[in-house]
Coordinates of C-alpha atoms (C1' of nucleotides) in Angstrom, one line a residue:
Chain A
M1 CA 1.8 -4.9 -21.5
S2 CA 2.2 -7.8 -19.1
Q3 CA -0.8 -10.0 -18.8
T4 CA 0.6 -11.9 -16.0
V5 CA 1.4 -8.5 -14.0
Q6 CA -2.0 -7.3 -14.7
R7 CA -3.5 -10.5 -13.3
A8 CA -1.3 -10.1 -10.3
L9 CA -2.3 -6.5 -9.6
S10 CA -5.9 -7.3 -10.4
I11 CA -5.7 -10.0 -7.5
V12 CA -4.4 -7.3 -5.0
E13 CA -7.4 -5.0 -5.8
F14 CA -9.9 -7.9 -5.4
I15 CA -8.5 -9.2 -2.1
A16 CA -8.2 -5.7 -0.7
E17 CA -11.8 -5.5 -0.8
R18 CA -12.3 -8.4 1.4
P19 CA -10.8 -11.7 1.8
R20 CA -11.2 -14.2 -0.8
S21 CA -10.7 -17.8 -1.3
L22 CA -8.7 -19.3 -4.0
G23 CA -11.9 -20.2 -6.0
E24 CA -13.3 -16.7 -5.9
V25 CA -9.9 -15.2 -7.1
A26 CA -9.8 -17.8 -10.1
G27 CA -13.3 -17.0 -11.0
H28 CA -12.7 -13.3 -10.8
L29 CA -9.6 -13.6 -13.2
G30 CA -11.4 -16.2 -15.4
V31 CA -8.2 -18.5 -15.0
H32 CA -7.6 -21.9 -13.8
R33 CA -7.4 -22.6 -10.0
S34 CA -3.7 -23.7 -10.3
T35 CA -3.0 -20.5 -12.1
A36 CA -4.6 -18.4 -9.5
L37 CA -2.8 -20.5 -6.9
R38 CA 0.8 -19.8 -8.5
L39 CA 0.0 -16.1 -8.7
L40 CA -1.0 -15.9 -5.1
H41 CA 2.0 -17.8 -3.9
T42 CA 4.1 -14.9 -5.5
L43 CA 2.3 -12.3 -4.1
R44 CA 2.6 -13.9 -0.8
E45 CA 6.3 -14.3 -1.2
G46 CA 6.7 -10.8 -2.0
G47 CA 4.4 -9.5 1.1
F48 CA 1.7 -8.3 -1.2
A49 CA -0.9 -11.0 0.0
R50 CA -1.2 -13.4 3.0
I51 CA -3.6 -16.0 4.2
V52 CA -5.9 -15.8 7.1
G53 CA -8.4 -18.5 7.7
G54 CA -8.1 -20.0 4.4
R55 CA -8.5 -16.7 2.6
Y56 CA -6.3 -14.4 0.9
T57 CA -6.0 -11.0 2.0
V58 CA -3.5 -7.9 1.2
G59 CA 0.0 -8.5 2.8
L60 CA 1.7 -5.9 5.2
R61 CA 4.5 -5.4 3.0
L62 CA 2.3 -3.4 0.8
V63 CA 1.2 -1.2 3.5
A64 CA 4.7 -0.8 4.5
L65 CA 5.6 0.4 0.9
A66 CA 2.9 2.7 0.8
H67 CA 3.6 4.4 4.0
Q68 CA 7.3 5.0 2.4
A69 CA 5.7 6.3 -0.7
L70 CA 3.8 9.0 1.0
D71 CA 6.8 9.8 3.1
Q72 CA 8.5 10.5 -0.4
L73 CA 5.9 13.0 -1.3
D74 CA 7.7 15.7 0.4
L75 CA 4.4 17.4 1.5
H76 CA 2.7 14.7 3.7
P77 CA 5.3 14.7 6.3
V78 CA 5.9 18.6 6.2
A79 CA 2.0 19.0 6.5
H80 CA 1.0 16.6 8.7
P81 CA 1.9 18.3 12.0
H82 CA -0.1 21.0 11.0
L83 CA -3.1 19.0 10.0
V84 CA -3.1 17.4 13.3
R85 CA -3.3 21.0 15.3
L86 CA -5.9 22.5 12.9
A87 CA -8.0 19.1 13.6
D88 CA -7.4 19.4 17.3
R89 CA -8.6 23.2 17.4
H90 CA -11.7 22.7 15.5
G91 CA -12.6 19.1 16.2
H92 CA -13.4 18.5 12.5
T93 CA -11.9 16.1 10.0
V94 CA -9.1 17.6 8.0
H95 CA -7.9 16.7 4.6
L96 CA -4.7 17.4 2.5
A97 CA -5.1 16.7 -1.2
Q98 CA -2.2 17.1 -3.9
L99 CA -1.8 17.9 -7.3
V100 CA 0.0 14.6 -8.4
G101 CA 1.1 14.5 -12.1
D102 CA -2.4 15.2 -13.6
E103 CA -4.6 14.2 -11.1
I104 CA -5.6 15.5 -7.4
V105 CA -5.5 13.0 -4.7
Y106 CA -5.9 12.7 -0.8
V107 CA -2.7 12.1 0.8
D108 CA -3.6 12.8 4.3
K109 CA -6.8 12.9 6.5
V110 CA -6.9 13.4 10.2
D111 CA -10.2 12.5 11.7
G112 CA -12.2 15.0 13.8
R113 CA -13.5 14.3 17.4
G114 CA -17.2 13.0 16.6
A115 CA -18.4 9.6 16.0
L116 CA -19.2 10.0 12.2
R117 CA -16.6 9.2 9.7
L118 CA -16.5 10.7 6.3
S119 CA -15.9 8.2 3.3
S120 CA -12.7 9.9 1.9
R121 CA -9.7 7.7 1.7
V122 CA -6.0 8.4 1.2
G123 CA -4.6 7.4 -2.1
R124 CA -7.8 8.1 -3.7
P125 CA -8.5 10.7 -6.2
V126 CA -10.7 13.9 -5.5
N127 CA -13.8 14.7 -7.2
P128 CA -12.0 18.3 -8.6
Q129 CA -15.3 19.8 -9.2
T130 CA -17.5 19.1 -6.0
S131 CA -14.6 19.0 -3.5
G132 CA -13.2 22.0 -1.7
V133 CA -9.8 21.0 -2.0
G134 CA -10.1 20.3 -5.8
K135 CA -11.8 23.6 -6.3
A136 CA -8.7 25.3 -4.3
I137 CA -6.3 23.5 -6.5
L138 CA -8.1 24.2 -9.8
A139 CA -8.6 27.8 -9.1
Y140 CA -5.0 28.6 -9.2
L141 CA -3.6 26.4 -12.1
D142 CA -2.4 27.8 -15.3
E143 CA -5.6 27.9 -17.7
A144 CA -4.1 25.3 -20.1
S145 CA -4.0 22.8 -17.1
R146 CA -7.1 24.0 -15.7
E147 CA -8.9 23.5 -19.0
R148 CA -7.6 20.0 -19.4
F149 CA -9.0 19.2 -16.0
L150 CA -12.3 20.8 -16.8
A151 CA -12.4 18.7 -20.2
R152 CA -12.1 15.3 -18.2
I153 CA -14.8 16.1 -15.6
S154 CA -18.2 14.2 -16.3
Y155 CA -20.1 16.9 -14.5
Q156 CA -22.5 14.5 -12.9
A157 CA -25.0 15.6 -10.4
Y158 CA -24.5 13.8 -7.4
T159 CA -26.7 16.4 -5.3
A160 CA -29.0 19.1 -5.9
T161 CA -26.1 21.5 -5.3
S162 CA -23.7 19.9 -7.6
I163 CA -22.0 21.9 -10.5
T164 CA -22.9 20.5 -13.7
S165 CA -21.4 22.3 -16.4
P166 CA -17.9 23.6 -17.3
E167 CA -19.2 27.4 -17.3
A168 CA -20.6 26.9 -13.7
L169 CA -17.4 25.5 -12.5
R170 CA -15.5 28.4 -14.2
A171 CA -17.3 30.7 -12.5
E172 CA -17.0 29.1 -9.0
L173 CA -13.1 28.9 -9.7
A174 CA -13.0 32.8 -10.3
R175 CA -14.8 33.2 -7.2
T176 CA -12.5 30.9 -5.4
A177 CA -9.4 32.7 -6.8
A178 CA -11.0 36.2 -5.7
R179 CA -11.4 35.3 -2.1
G180 CA -8.8 32.9 -1.6
W181 CA -10.6 29.9 -0.6
A182 CA -13.1 27.1 -1.8
E183 CA -16.1 25.6 -0.3
D184 CA -18.3 22.5 -0.9
D185 CA -21.8 22.7 0.2
G186 CA -23.0 19.3 -0.2
E187 CA -22.1 19.0 -3.6
Y188 CA -20.7 15.4 -3.4
E189 CA -22.5 14.0 -0.5
E190 CA -25.4 16.2 0.5
V191 CA -24.6 15.7 4.4
V192 CA -21.1 16.9 4.2
A193 CA -19.7 20.5 3.8
C194 CA -16.1 21.9 3.8
V195 CA -13.9 25.1 3.5
A196 CA -10.5 24.4 1.6
A197 CA -7.6 26.7 1.0
P198 CA -4.7 26.4 -1.1
V199 CA -1.1 25.3 -0.1
R200 CA 2.1 26.7 -2.2
D201 CA 5.5 25.2 -2.9
A202 CA 8.9 27.3 -2.8
R203 CA 8.2 28.7 -6.2
G204 CA 4.6 30.0 -5.3
R205 CA 2.6 27.4 -7.3
V206 CA -0.3 25.9 -5.8
V207 CA 0.5 22.1 -5.4
A208 CA -2.2 21.1 -2.6
A209 CA -5.0 22.2 -0.8
V210 CA -6.2 21.5 2.8
S211 CA -9.7 21.4 4.0
V212 CA -11.9 21.3 7.3
T213 CA -14.7 19.0 6.5
A214 CA -17.7 18.1 8.8
P215 CA -21.2 16.5 8.5
R216 CA -23.5 19.6 8.1
V217 CA -25.7 18.5 11.1
L218 CA -22.6 18.9 13.4
A219 CA -21.3 21.9 11.4
P220 CA -23.1 23.9 8.7
L221 CA -21.0 25.7 6.0
E222 CA -21.5 29.1 7.9
R223 CA -20.0 27.5 11.0
L224 CA -17.1 26.1 9.0
R225 CA -16.4 29.5 7.5
G226 CA -15.6 30.5 10.9
C227 CA -12.3 28.3 10.6
L228 CA -11.2 30.1 7.6
P229 CA -8.7 32.5 9.3
D230 CA -7.2 29.7 11.1
L231 CA -7.3 27.3 8.1
T232 CA -5.5 30.1 5.6
D233 CA -2.9 30.7 8.5
T234 CA -2.2 26.8 8.5
C235 CA -1.9 26.7 4.5
A236 CA 0.3 29.8 4.8
A237 CA 2.5 28.1 7.7
I238 CA 2.5 24.8 5.6
S239 CA 3.6 26.7 2.2
R240 CA 6.6 28.5 4.4
D241 CA 7.5 25.2 5.7
L242 CA 7.7 24.1 1.8
G243 CA 10.0 27.3 1.1
W244 CA 7.0 29.9 0.0
T245 CA 8.1 33.4 0.9
G246 CA 5.2 35.4 -0.5
G247 CA 4.1 37.9 2.3
D248 CA 0.3 37.6 1.6
Q249 CA -2.2 34.6 1.8
P250 CA -1.6 31.8 -0.3
Chain B
M1 CA 6.1 -19.2 -8.4
S2 CA 6.0 -16.9 -11.3
Q3 CA 9.1 -14.8 -12.3
T4 CA 7.4 -12.1 -14.1
V5 CA 5.2 -11.2 -10.9
Q6 CA 8.4 -11.5 -8.8
R7 CA 10.1 -8.9 -10.9
A8 CA 7.2 -6.8 -10.8
L9 CA 6.8 -6.9 -7.1
S10 CA 10.6 -6.2 -7.0
I11 CA 10.4 -3.0 -9.2
V12 CA 7.9 -1.8 -6.8
E13 CA 10.1 -2.4 -3.9
F14 CA 13.1 -0.6 -5.7
I15 CA 11.0 2.4 -6.6
A16 CA 9.8 2.6 -3.2
E17 CA 13.2 3.6 -2.0
R18 CA 13.7 6.5 -4.2
P19 CA 12.4 7.5 -7.7
R20 CA 14.3 5.5 -10.3
S21 CA 15.1 5.6 -13.9
L22 CA 14.4 3.1 -16.4
G23 CA 17.9 2.1 -16.8
E24 CA 18.3 1.8 -12.9
V25 CA 15.2 -0.5 -12.9
A26 CA 16.8 -2.5 -15.7
G27 CA 20.1 -2.8 -14.2
H28 CA 18.4 -4.0 -10.6
L29 CA 16.5 -6.6 -12.2
G30 CA 19.3 -7.6 -14.4
V31 CA 17.0 -7.6 -17.7
H32 CA 17.0 -5.6 -20.9
R33 CA 15.5 -2.1 -20.8
S34 CA 12.6 -3.1 -23.2
T35 CA 11.7 -5.8 -20.4
A36 CA 11.8 -3.5 -17.7
L37 CA 9.8 -0.7 -19.7
R38 CA 6.8 -3.1 -20.3
L39 CA 6.7 -4.0 -16.7
L40 CA 6.8 -0.5 -15.8
H41 CA 3.9 0.1 -18.2
T42 CA 1.8 -2.6 -16.7
L43 CA 2.4 -1.3 -13.0
R44 CA 1.7 2.4 -14.3
E45 CA -1.8 1.1 -15.7
G46 CA -2.5 -0.6 -12.2
G47 CA -1.7 2.3 -10.4
F48 CA 1.1 0.8 -8.6
A49 CA 3.9 3.2 -10.5
R50 CA 3.9 6.5 -11.9
I51 CA 6.4 8.9 -13.8
V52 CA 7.6 12.2 -12.2
G53 CA 10.4 14.1 -13.8
G54 CA 11.4 11.1 -16.1
R55 CA 11.9 9.0 -13.0
Y56 CA 9.7 5.8 -11.8
T57 CA 8.1 6.0 -8.2
V58 CA 5.2 4.3 -6.4
G59 CA 1.6 5.1 -7.6
L60 CA -1.1 6.3 -5.6
R61 CA -3.1 3.4 -6.1
L62 CA -1.0 1.6 -3.9
V63 CA -1.5 3.8 -1.2
A64 CA -5.4 3.7 -1.4
L65 CA -5.1 -0.4 -1.4
A66 CA -3.1 -0.1 1.9
H67 CA -5.4 2.2 3.6
Q68 CA -8.2 -0.2 2.4
A69 CA -6.1 -3.2 3.8
L70 CA -5.5 -1.3 7.3
D71 CA -9.3 -0.6 7.5
Q72 CA -9.8 -4.5 7.3
L73 CA -7.6 -5.3 10.1
D74 CA -10.7 -4.3 12.3
L75 CA -8.3 -3.2 15.0
H76 CA -6.9 -0.1 13.3
P77 CA -10.1 1.8 12.7
V78 CA -11.1 1.0 16.4
A79 CA -8.1 1.9 18.2
H80 CA -7.1 5.0 16.2
P81 CA -9.1 7.7 18.1
H82 CA -7.7 6.2 21.4
L83 CA -4.4 6.5 20.3
V84 CA -4.7 10.1 18.9
R85 CA -6.0 11.1 22.4
L86 CA -3.2 9.0 24.3
A87 CA -0.6 11.2 22.1
D88 CA -2.3 14.4 22.8
R89 CA -2.2 13.9 26.4
H90 CA 1.5 12.9 26.9
G91 CA 2.8 14.6 23.7
H92 CA 4.8 11.5 22.9
T93 CA 4.6 9.2 19.9
V94 CA 2.1 6.2 20.2
H95 CA 2.2 3.2 18.4
L96 CA -0.1 0.5 17.7
A97 CA 1.5 -3.1 17.1
Q98 CA -0.7 -6.1 16.1
L99 CA -0.2 -9.9 15.9
V100 CA -1.1 -10.9 12.3
G101 CA -0.2 -14.3 11.4
D102 CA 3.1 -15.2 12.9
E103 CA 4.6 -11.9 13.1
I104 CA 4.2 -8.6 15.0
V105 CA 4.0 -5.5 12.6
Y106 CA 3.3 -1.9 13.4
V107 CA -0.5 -1.0 12.3
D108 CA -0.6 2.7 13.6
K109 CA 1.6 5.3 14.8
V110 CA 0.6 8.8 15.8
D111 CA 3.3 11.4 16.2
G112 CA 4.4 13.1 19.5
R113 CA 4.6 16.9 19.4
G114 CA 8.4 17.5 19.5
A115 CA 10.4 17.6 16.2
L116 CA 12.3 14.5 16.8
R117 CA 10.8 11.8 14.6
L118 CA 11.1 8.1 15.3
S119 CA 12.1 5.7 12.5
S120 CA 9.5 3.2 13.0
R121 CA 7.0 2.8 10.3
V122 CA 3.7 1.4 9.7
G123 CA 3.4 -1.9 8.0
R124 CA 6.9 -2.9 9.2
P125 CA 7.8 -5.9 11.5
V126 CA 8.3 -5.2 14.8
N127 CA 11.6 -6.5 16.6
P128 CA 9.8 -8.7 19.3
Q129 CA 12.6 -8.7 21.8
T130 CA 13.6 -5.2 21.9
S131 CA 10.5 -3.4 21.6
G132 CA 7.8 -2.9 24.3
V133 CA 5.0 -3.7 22.0
G134 CA 6.7 -7.2 21.0
K135 CA 7.3 -7.9 24.6
A136 CA 3.8 -6.8 25.6
I137 CA 2.4 -9.4 23.1
L138 CA 4.7 -12.0 23.6
A139 CA 4.4 -12.0 27.3
Y140 CA 0.6 -13.4 26.8
L141 CA 1.3 -15.8 23.9
D142 CA 0.7 -19.4 24.6
E143 CA 4.0 -21.2 25.4
A144 CA 4.3 -22.9 22.1
S145 CA 3.5 -19.6 19.9
R146 CA 5.7 -17.9 22.0
E147 CA 8.5 -20.5 21.9
R148 CA 8.3 -20.4 18.1
F149 CA 8.8 -16.9 18.1
L150 CA 12.0 -17.1 20.5
A151 CA 13.2 -19.8 18.2
R152 CA 13.4 -17.4 15.3
I153 CA 14.8 -14.2 16.9
S154 CA 18.4 -13.7 16.1
Y155 CA 19.1 -12.0 19.5
Q156 CA 21.4 -9.3 17.9
A157 CA 23.1 -7.0 20.3
Y158 CA 21.7 -3.5 18.9
T159 CA 22.8 -1.7 22.1
A160 CA 24.4 -2.3 25.4
T161 CA 20.9 -2.9 27.0
S162 CA 19.7 -5.5 24.3
I163 CA 18.4 -8.8 25.3
T164 CA 20.8 -11.1 23.8
S165 CA 19.8 -14.7 24.9
P166 CA 16.4 -16.5 24.8
E167 CA 16.9 -17.1 28.7
A168 CA 17.1 -13.5 29.3
L169 CA 13.9 -12.8 27.1
R170 CA 12.0 -15.4 28.9
A171 CA 12.8 -13.7 32.3
E172 CA 12.0 -10.1 31.0
L173 CA 8.5 -11.7 29.5
A174 CA 7.8 -13.1 33.1
R175 CA 8.4 -9.8 34.6
T176 CA 6.1 -8.2 31.8
A177 CA 3.3 -10.8 32.4
A178 CA 3.6 -10.1 36.3
R179 CA 3.3 -6.5 36.2
G180 CA 1.0 -6.2 33.1
W181 CA 3.1 -3.9 31.1
A182 CA 6.5 -3.8 29.2
E183 CA 9.3 -1.4 28.5
D184 CA 12.2 -0.9 26.1
D185 CA 15.2 0.7 27.7
G186 CA 17.1 1.9 24.6
E187 CA 17.1 -1.4 23.7
Y188 CA 17.0 -1.1 19.6
E189 CA 18.0 2.4 19.4
E190 CA 20.1 3.6 22.5
V191 CA 18.2 7.1 22.3
V192 CA 14.8 6.0 22.4
A193 CA 12.4 4.6 25.3
C194 CA 9.0 3.4 25.6
V195 CA 6.5 1.4 27.8
A196 CA 3.8 -0.6 26.2
A197 CA 0.6 -2.5 27.4
P198 CA -1.4 -5.4 25.9
V199 CA -4.8 -5.2 24.2
R200 CA -7.4 -8.1 24.1
D201 CA -9.9 -9.3 21.7
A202 CA -13.5 -10.4 22.5
R203 CA -12.0 -13.7 23.7
G204 CA -9.7 -12.1 25.9
R205 CA -6.6 -13.0 23.9
V206 CA -3.8 -10.5 23.5
V207 CA -3.7 -9.6 19.8
A208 CA -2.0 -6.3 20.1
A209 CA -0.2 -3.7 22.3
V210 CA 0.1 0.1 22.5
S211 CA 3.3 1.8 23.3
V212 CA 4.2 5.5 24.3
T213 CA 7.7 6.4 22.9
A214 CA 9.8 9.0 23.1
P215 CA 13.7 10.1 22.7
R216 CA 15.2 9.7 26.0
V217 CA 16.6 13.0 26.1
L218 CA 12.9 14.4 26.3
A219 CA 11.5 11.6 28.3
P220 CA 13.6 9.0 30.1
L221 CA 11.9 5.7 31.2
E222 CA 11.0 6.8 34.6
R223 CA 9.1 9.7 33.0
L224 CA 7.4 7.5 30.7
R225 CA 6.4 5.1 33.5
G226 CA 4.3 8.1 34.8
C227 CA 2.0 7.5 31.6
L228 CA 1.4 3.8 32.3
P229 CA -1.9 4.5 34.5
D230 CA -3.5 6.2 31.4
L231 CA -1.9 3.9 28.8
T232 CA -3.1 0.6 30.7
D233 CA -6.7 2.3 30.7
T234 CA -6.3 3.1 27.0
C235 CA -5.5 -0.5 26.3
A236 CA -8.5 -1.6 28.4
A237 CA -10.7 0.8 26.3
I238 CA -9.5 -0.5 23.1
S239 CA -10.1 -3.9 24.3
R240 CA -13.5 -3.2 25.7
D241 CA -14.3 -1.7 22.1
L242 CA -13.2 -4.8 20.6
G243 CA -15.7 -6.9 22.8
W244 CA -13.3 -7.9 25.7
T245 CA -15.2 -7.9 29.0
G246 CA -12.7 -8.9 31.7
G247 CA -12.9 -6.7 34.6
D248 CA -9.3 -6.4 35.4
Q249 CA -6.5 -4.9 33.4
P250 CA -5.7 -6.4 30.0
Chain C
dC1 C1' -19.0 -44.4 9.6
dT2 C1' -19.3 -43.9 4.7
dC3 C1' -19.8 -41.4 0.5
dC4 C1' -19.9 -37.2 -2.2
dG5 C1' -18.6 -32.7 -3.3
dT6 C1' -15.5 -28.7 -2.9
dT7 C1' -11.3 -26.6 -2.3
dG8 C1' -6.4 -26.6 -2.4
dT9 C1' -2.5 -28.4 -4.7
dT10 C1' 0.9 -30.6 -8.0
dG11 C1' 3.4 -32.6 -12.3
dC12 C1' 3.7 -32.0 -16.9
dA13 C1' 3.0 -31.4 -21.8
dC14 C1' 2.2 -27.6 -24.8
dA15 C1' 0.7 -23.1 -26.3
dT16 C1' 1.4 -18.7 -25.6
dG17 C1' 3.2 -14.6 -23.5
dT18 C1' 7.8 -12.7 -22.4
dT19 C1' 12.1 -11.6 -23.8
dG20 C1' 16.3 -9.7 -25.9
dC21 C1' 17.8 -7.9 -30.0
dA22 C1' 18.2 -4.4 -33.4
dA23 C1' 16.8 -0.4 -34.8
dC24 C1' 14.9 4.0 -34.4
dC25 C1' 14.0 8.6 -32.3
dG26 C1' 14.9 12.5 -29.3
dC27 C1' 18.0 15.1 -26.4
dC28 C1' 22.0 17.0 -24.6
dA29 C1' 26.8 18.0 -24.3
dG30 C1' 31.1 18.7 -26.6
Chain D
dC1 C1' 27.2 18.2 -36.5
dT2 C1' 28.3 14.4 -34.3
dG3 C1' 28.2 10.9 -30.6
dG4 C1' 26.4 9.0 -26.6
dC5 C1' 22.8 7.9 -23.6
dG6 C1' 18.2 7.0 -22.5
dG7 C1' 13.6 5.8 -23.8
dT8 C1' 10.8 3.0 -27.3
dT9 C1' 9.1 -0.3 -30.6
dG10 C1' 8.2 -4.5 -33.8
dC11 C1' 9.6 -9.1 -34.0
dA12 C1' 11.4 -13.8 -34.0
dA13 C1' 12.8 -17.3 -30.5
dC14 C1' 12.3 -19.4 -26.7
dA15 C1' 11.3 -19.8 -21.8
dT16 C1' 7.9 -19.5 -19.2
dG17 C1' 3.0 -19.7 -17.6
dT18 C1' -1.1 -22.2 -18.4
dG19 C1' -4.6 -25.9 -18.1
dC20 C1' -5.5 -30.3 -17.4
dA21 C1' -5.9 -34.4 -14.8
dA22 C1' -5.4 -36.4 -11.0
dC23 C1' -5.0 -36.5 -6.0
dA24 C1' -5.3 -35.1 -1.1
dA25 C1' -7.9 -33.3 2.8
dC26 C1' -11.9 -31.7 4.7
dG27 C1' -16.7 -31.0 5.9
dG28 C1' -21.5 -31.9 5.4
dA29 C1' -25.2 -35.3 4.7
dG30 C1' -27.3 -39.4 5.1

DNA sequence: CTCCGTTGTTGCACATGTTGCAACCGCCAG
DNA sequence: CTGGCGGTTGCAACATGTGCAACAACGGAG
């Protein structure tokens, strides 16, 4: 493991929070100012950091690489037009989460029309047990993979409706599989609800999910359930674009 | 300058192109496989790389940091809803480019409805002399800044309509300033045209520009000019959201 | 205007972290 | 079964990264 590279990556994380001075970076890393300066120079030269008003912030080359990486996921460019239309028809925020390796992450987000913004962020992991997209993916994993996920979950009680045990989550996933869609009824943030449905790849495996999400004051769960026919049609269309040929709903 | 960090960043650039094996990474850097392996392990641990099917590709943590960085730009979250609506009304791709330090970069892009995709990419620099957004920003820079930009441009003739001299560019920028908008008539890619207008910050300085862009087969320049009232209104709205209070068009 | 403290920067000696090597393991094709 | 290839690891050598001391610039207080 490379200590120098770890330091550099740690700097990038630190300056992404908000612009930072050289001294703050040196303090954060616990190194001499001259060490921090050299690391920052190298990050700047590579486009991963830049200086604005005497403070260091993230460089635009990193942003370009991130977009390049998203385009490589295959799913994002295929799904994005569908998500935009779905968000447009319902006026609510739409998320796409994908199973990437052994975690589920948000890979796209299309904002709804309202002024309220949801805190989810592309690139970040999903809470698999509280989020609609997490449950919509977990419900269709093979048992061994699913149990590995369940074993890693902390079952924290974020709100009164959070799922707090593996048994309760298994029951919820069984319900999800039976009806073909998942929901989040304020289980992570009390004021947010969503419905979600799975997306299949060419071989019929569930690799992603899409959700329609809104603050409950604007759209309680019952109202979001009204989006389900359109949502599951959208997921079927994305699945077909990925080469899935199954006739029934994904 | 840190050689080890340079190597790590070079690895991230290399694997962002497409997934790469350990041997390819070692060959690209000119180092031993064990050296490349240690660097990749550190990048993986920091979330900047991951393994898929025995090959290394970009990690999702980098994607999350990029979105965080874009949110820090102040402009992107403010402008994005306006861009989405503008793209929706016209059905064409909309770009937002921002003056960041001493370069102009694409910071947002909302795809149009057609199947054709434009090659522009968020995070990447703009060609200031061929692109509408580049010209819309350059036209309003103070003379010293503008001349610095003009001095750095290579004036390559990408197409028959490219601007190929500083004099021609100065004339074009004067026209842009006089009429309040810029255009790209296939100057970088012959098949693409656009119109663009400037965005001002709270102090009235032009800090960004928005363009409506389309393949010429779908929307020749004359047709895109029809979008100009809506485009300049949108830029005025974004400018007001940034605190600009000038009464006339930006 | 002067002085002091803070921040950013640089040259250099040296400590240490990085590096390549050799060997190993697993896999696959012949 | 064998050989080649790719991924991995322990270790000694050495090349690089590091902290230190000193310097310059800047801003604020007196």
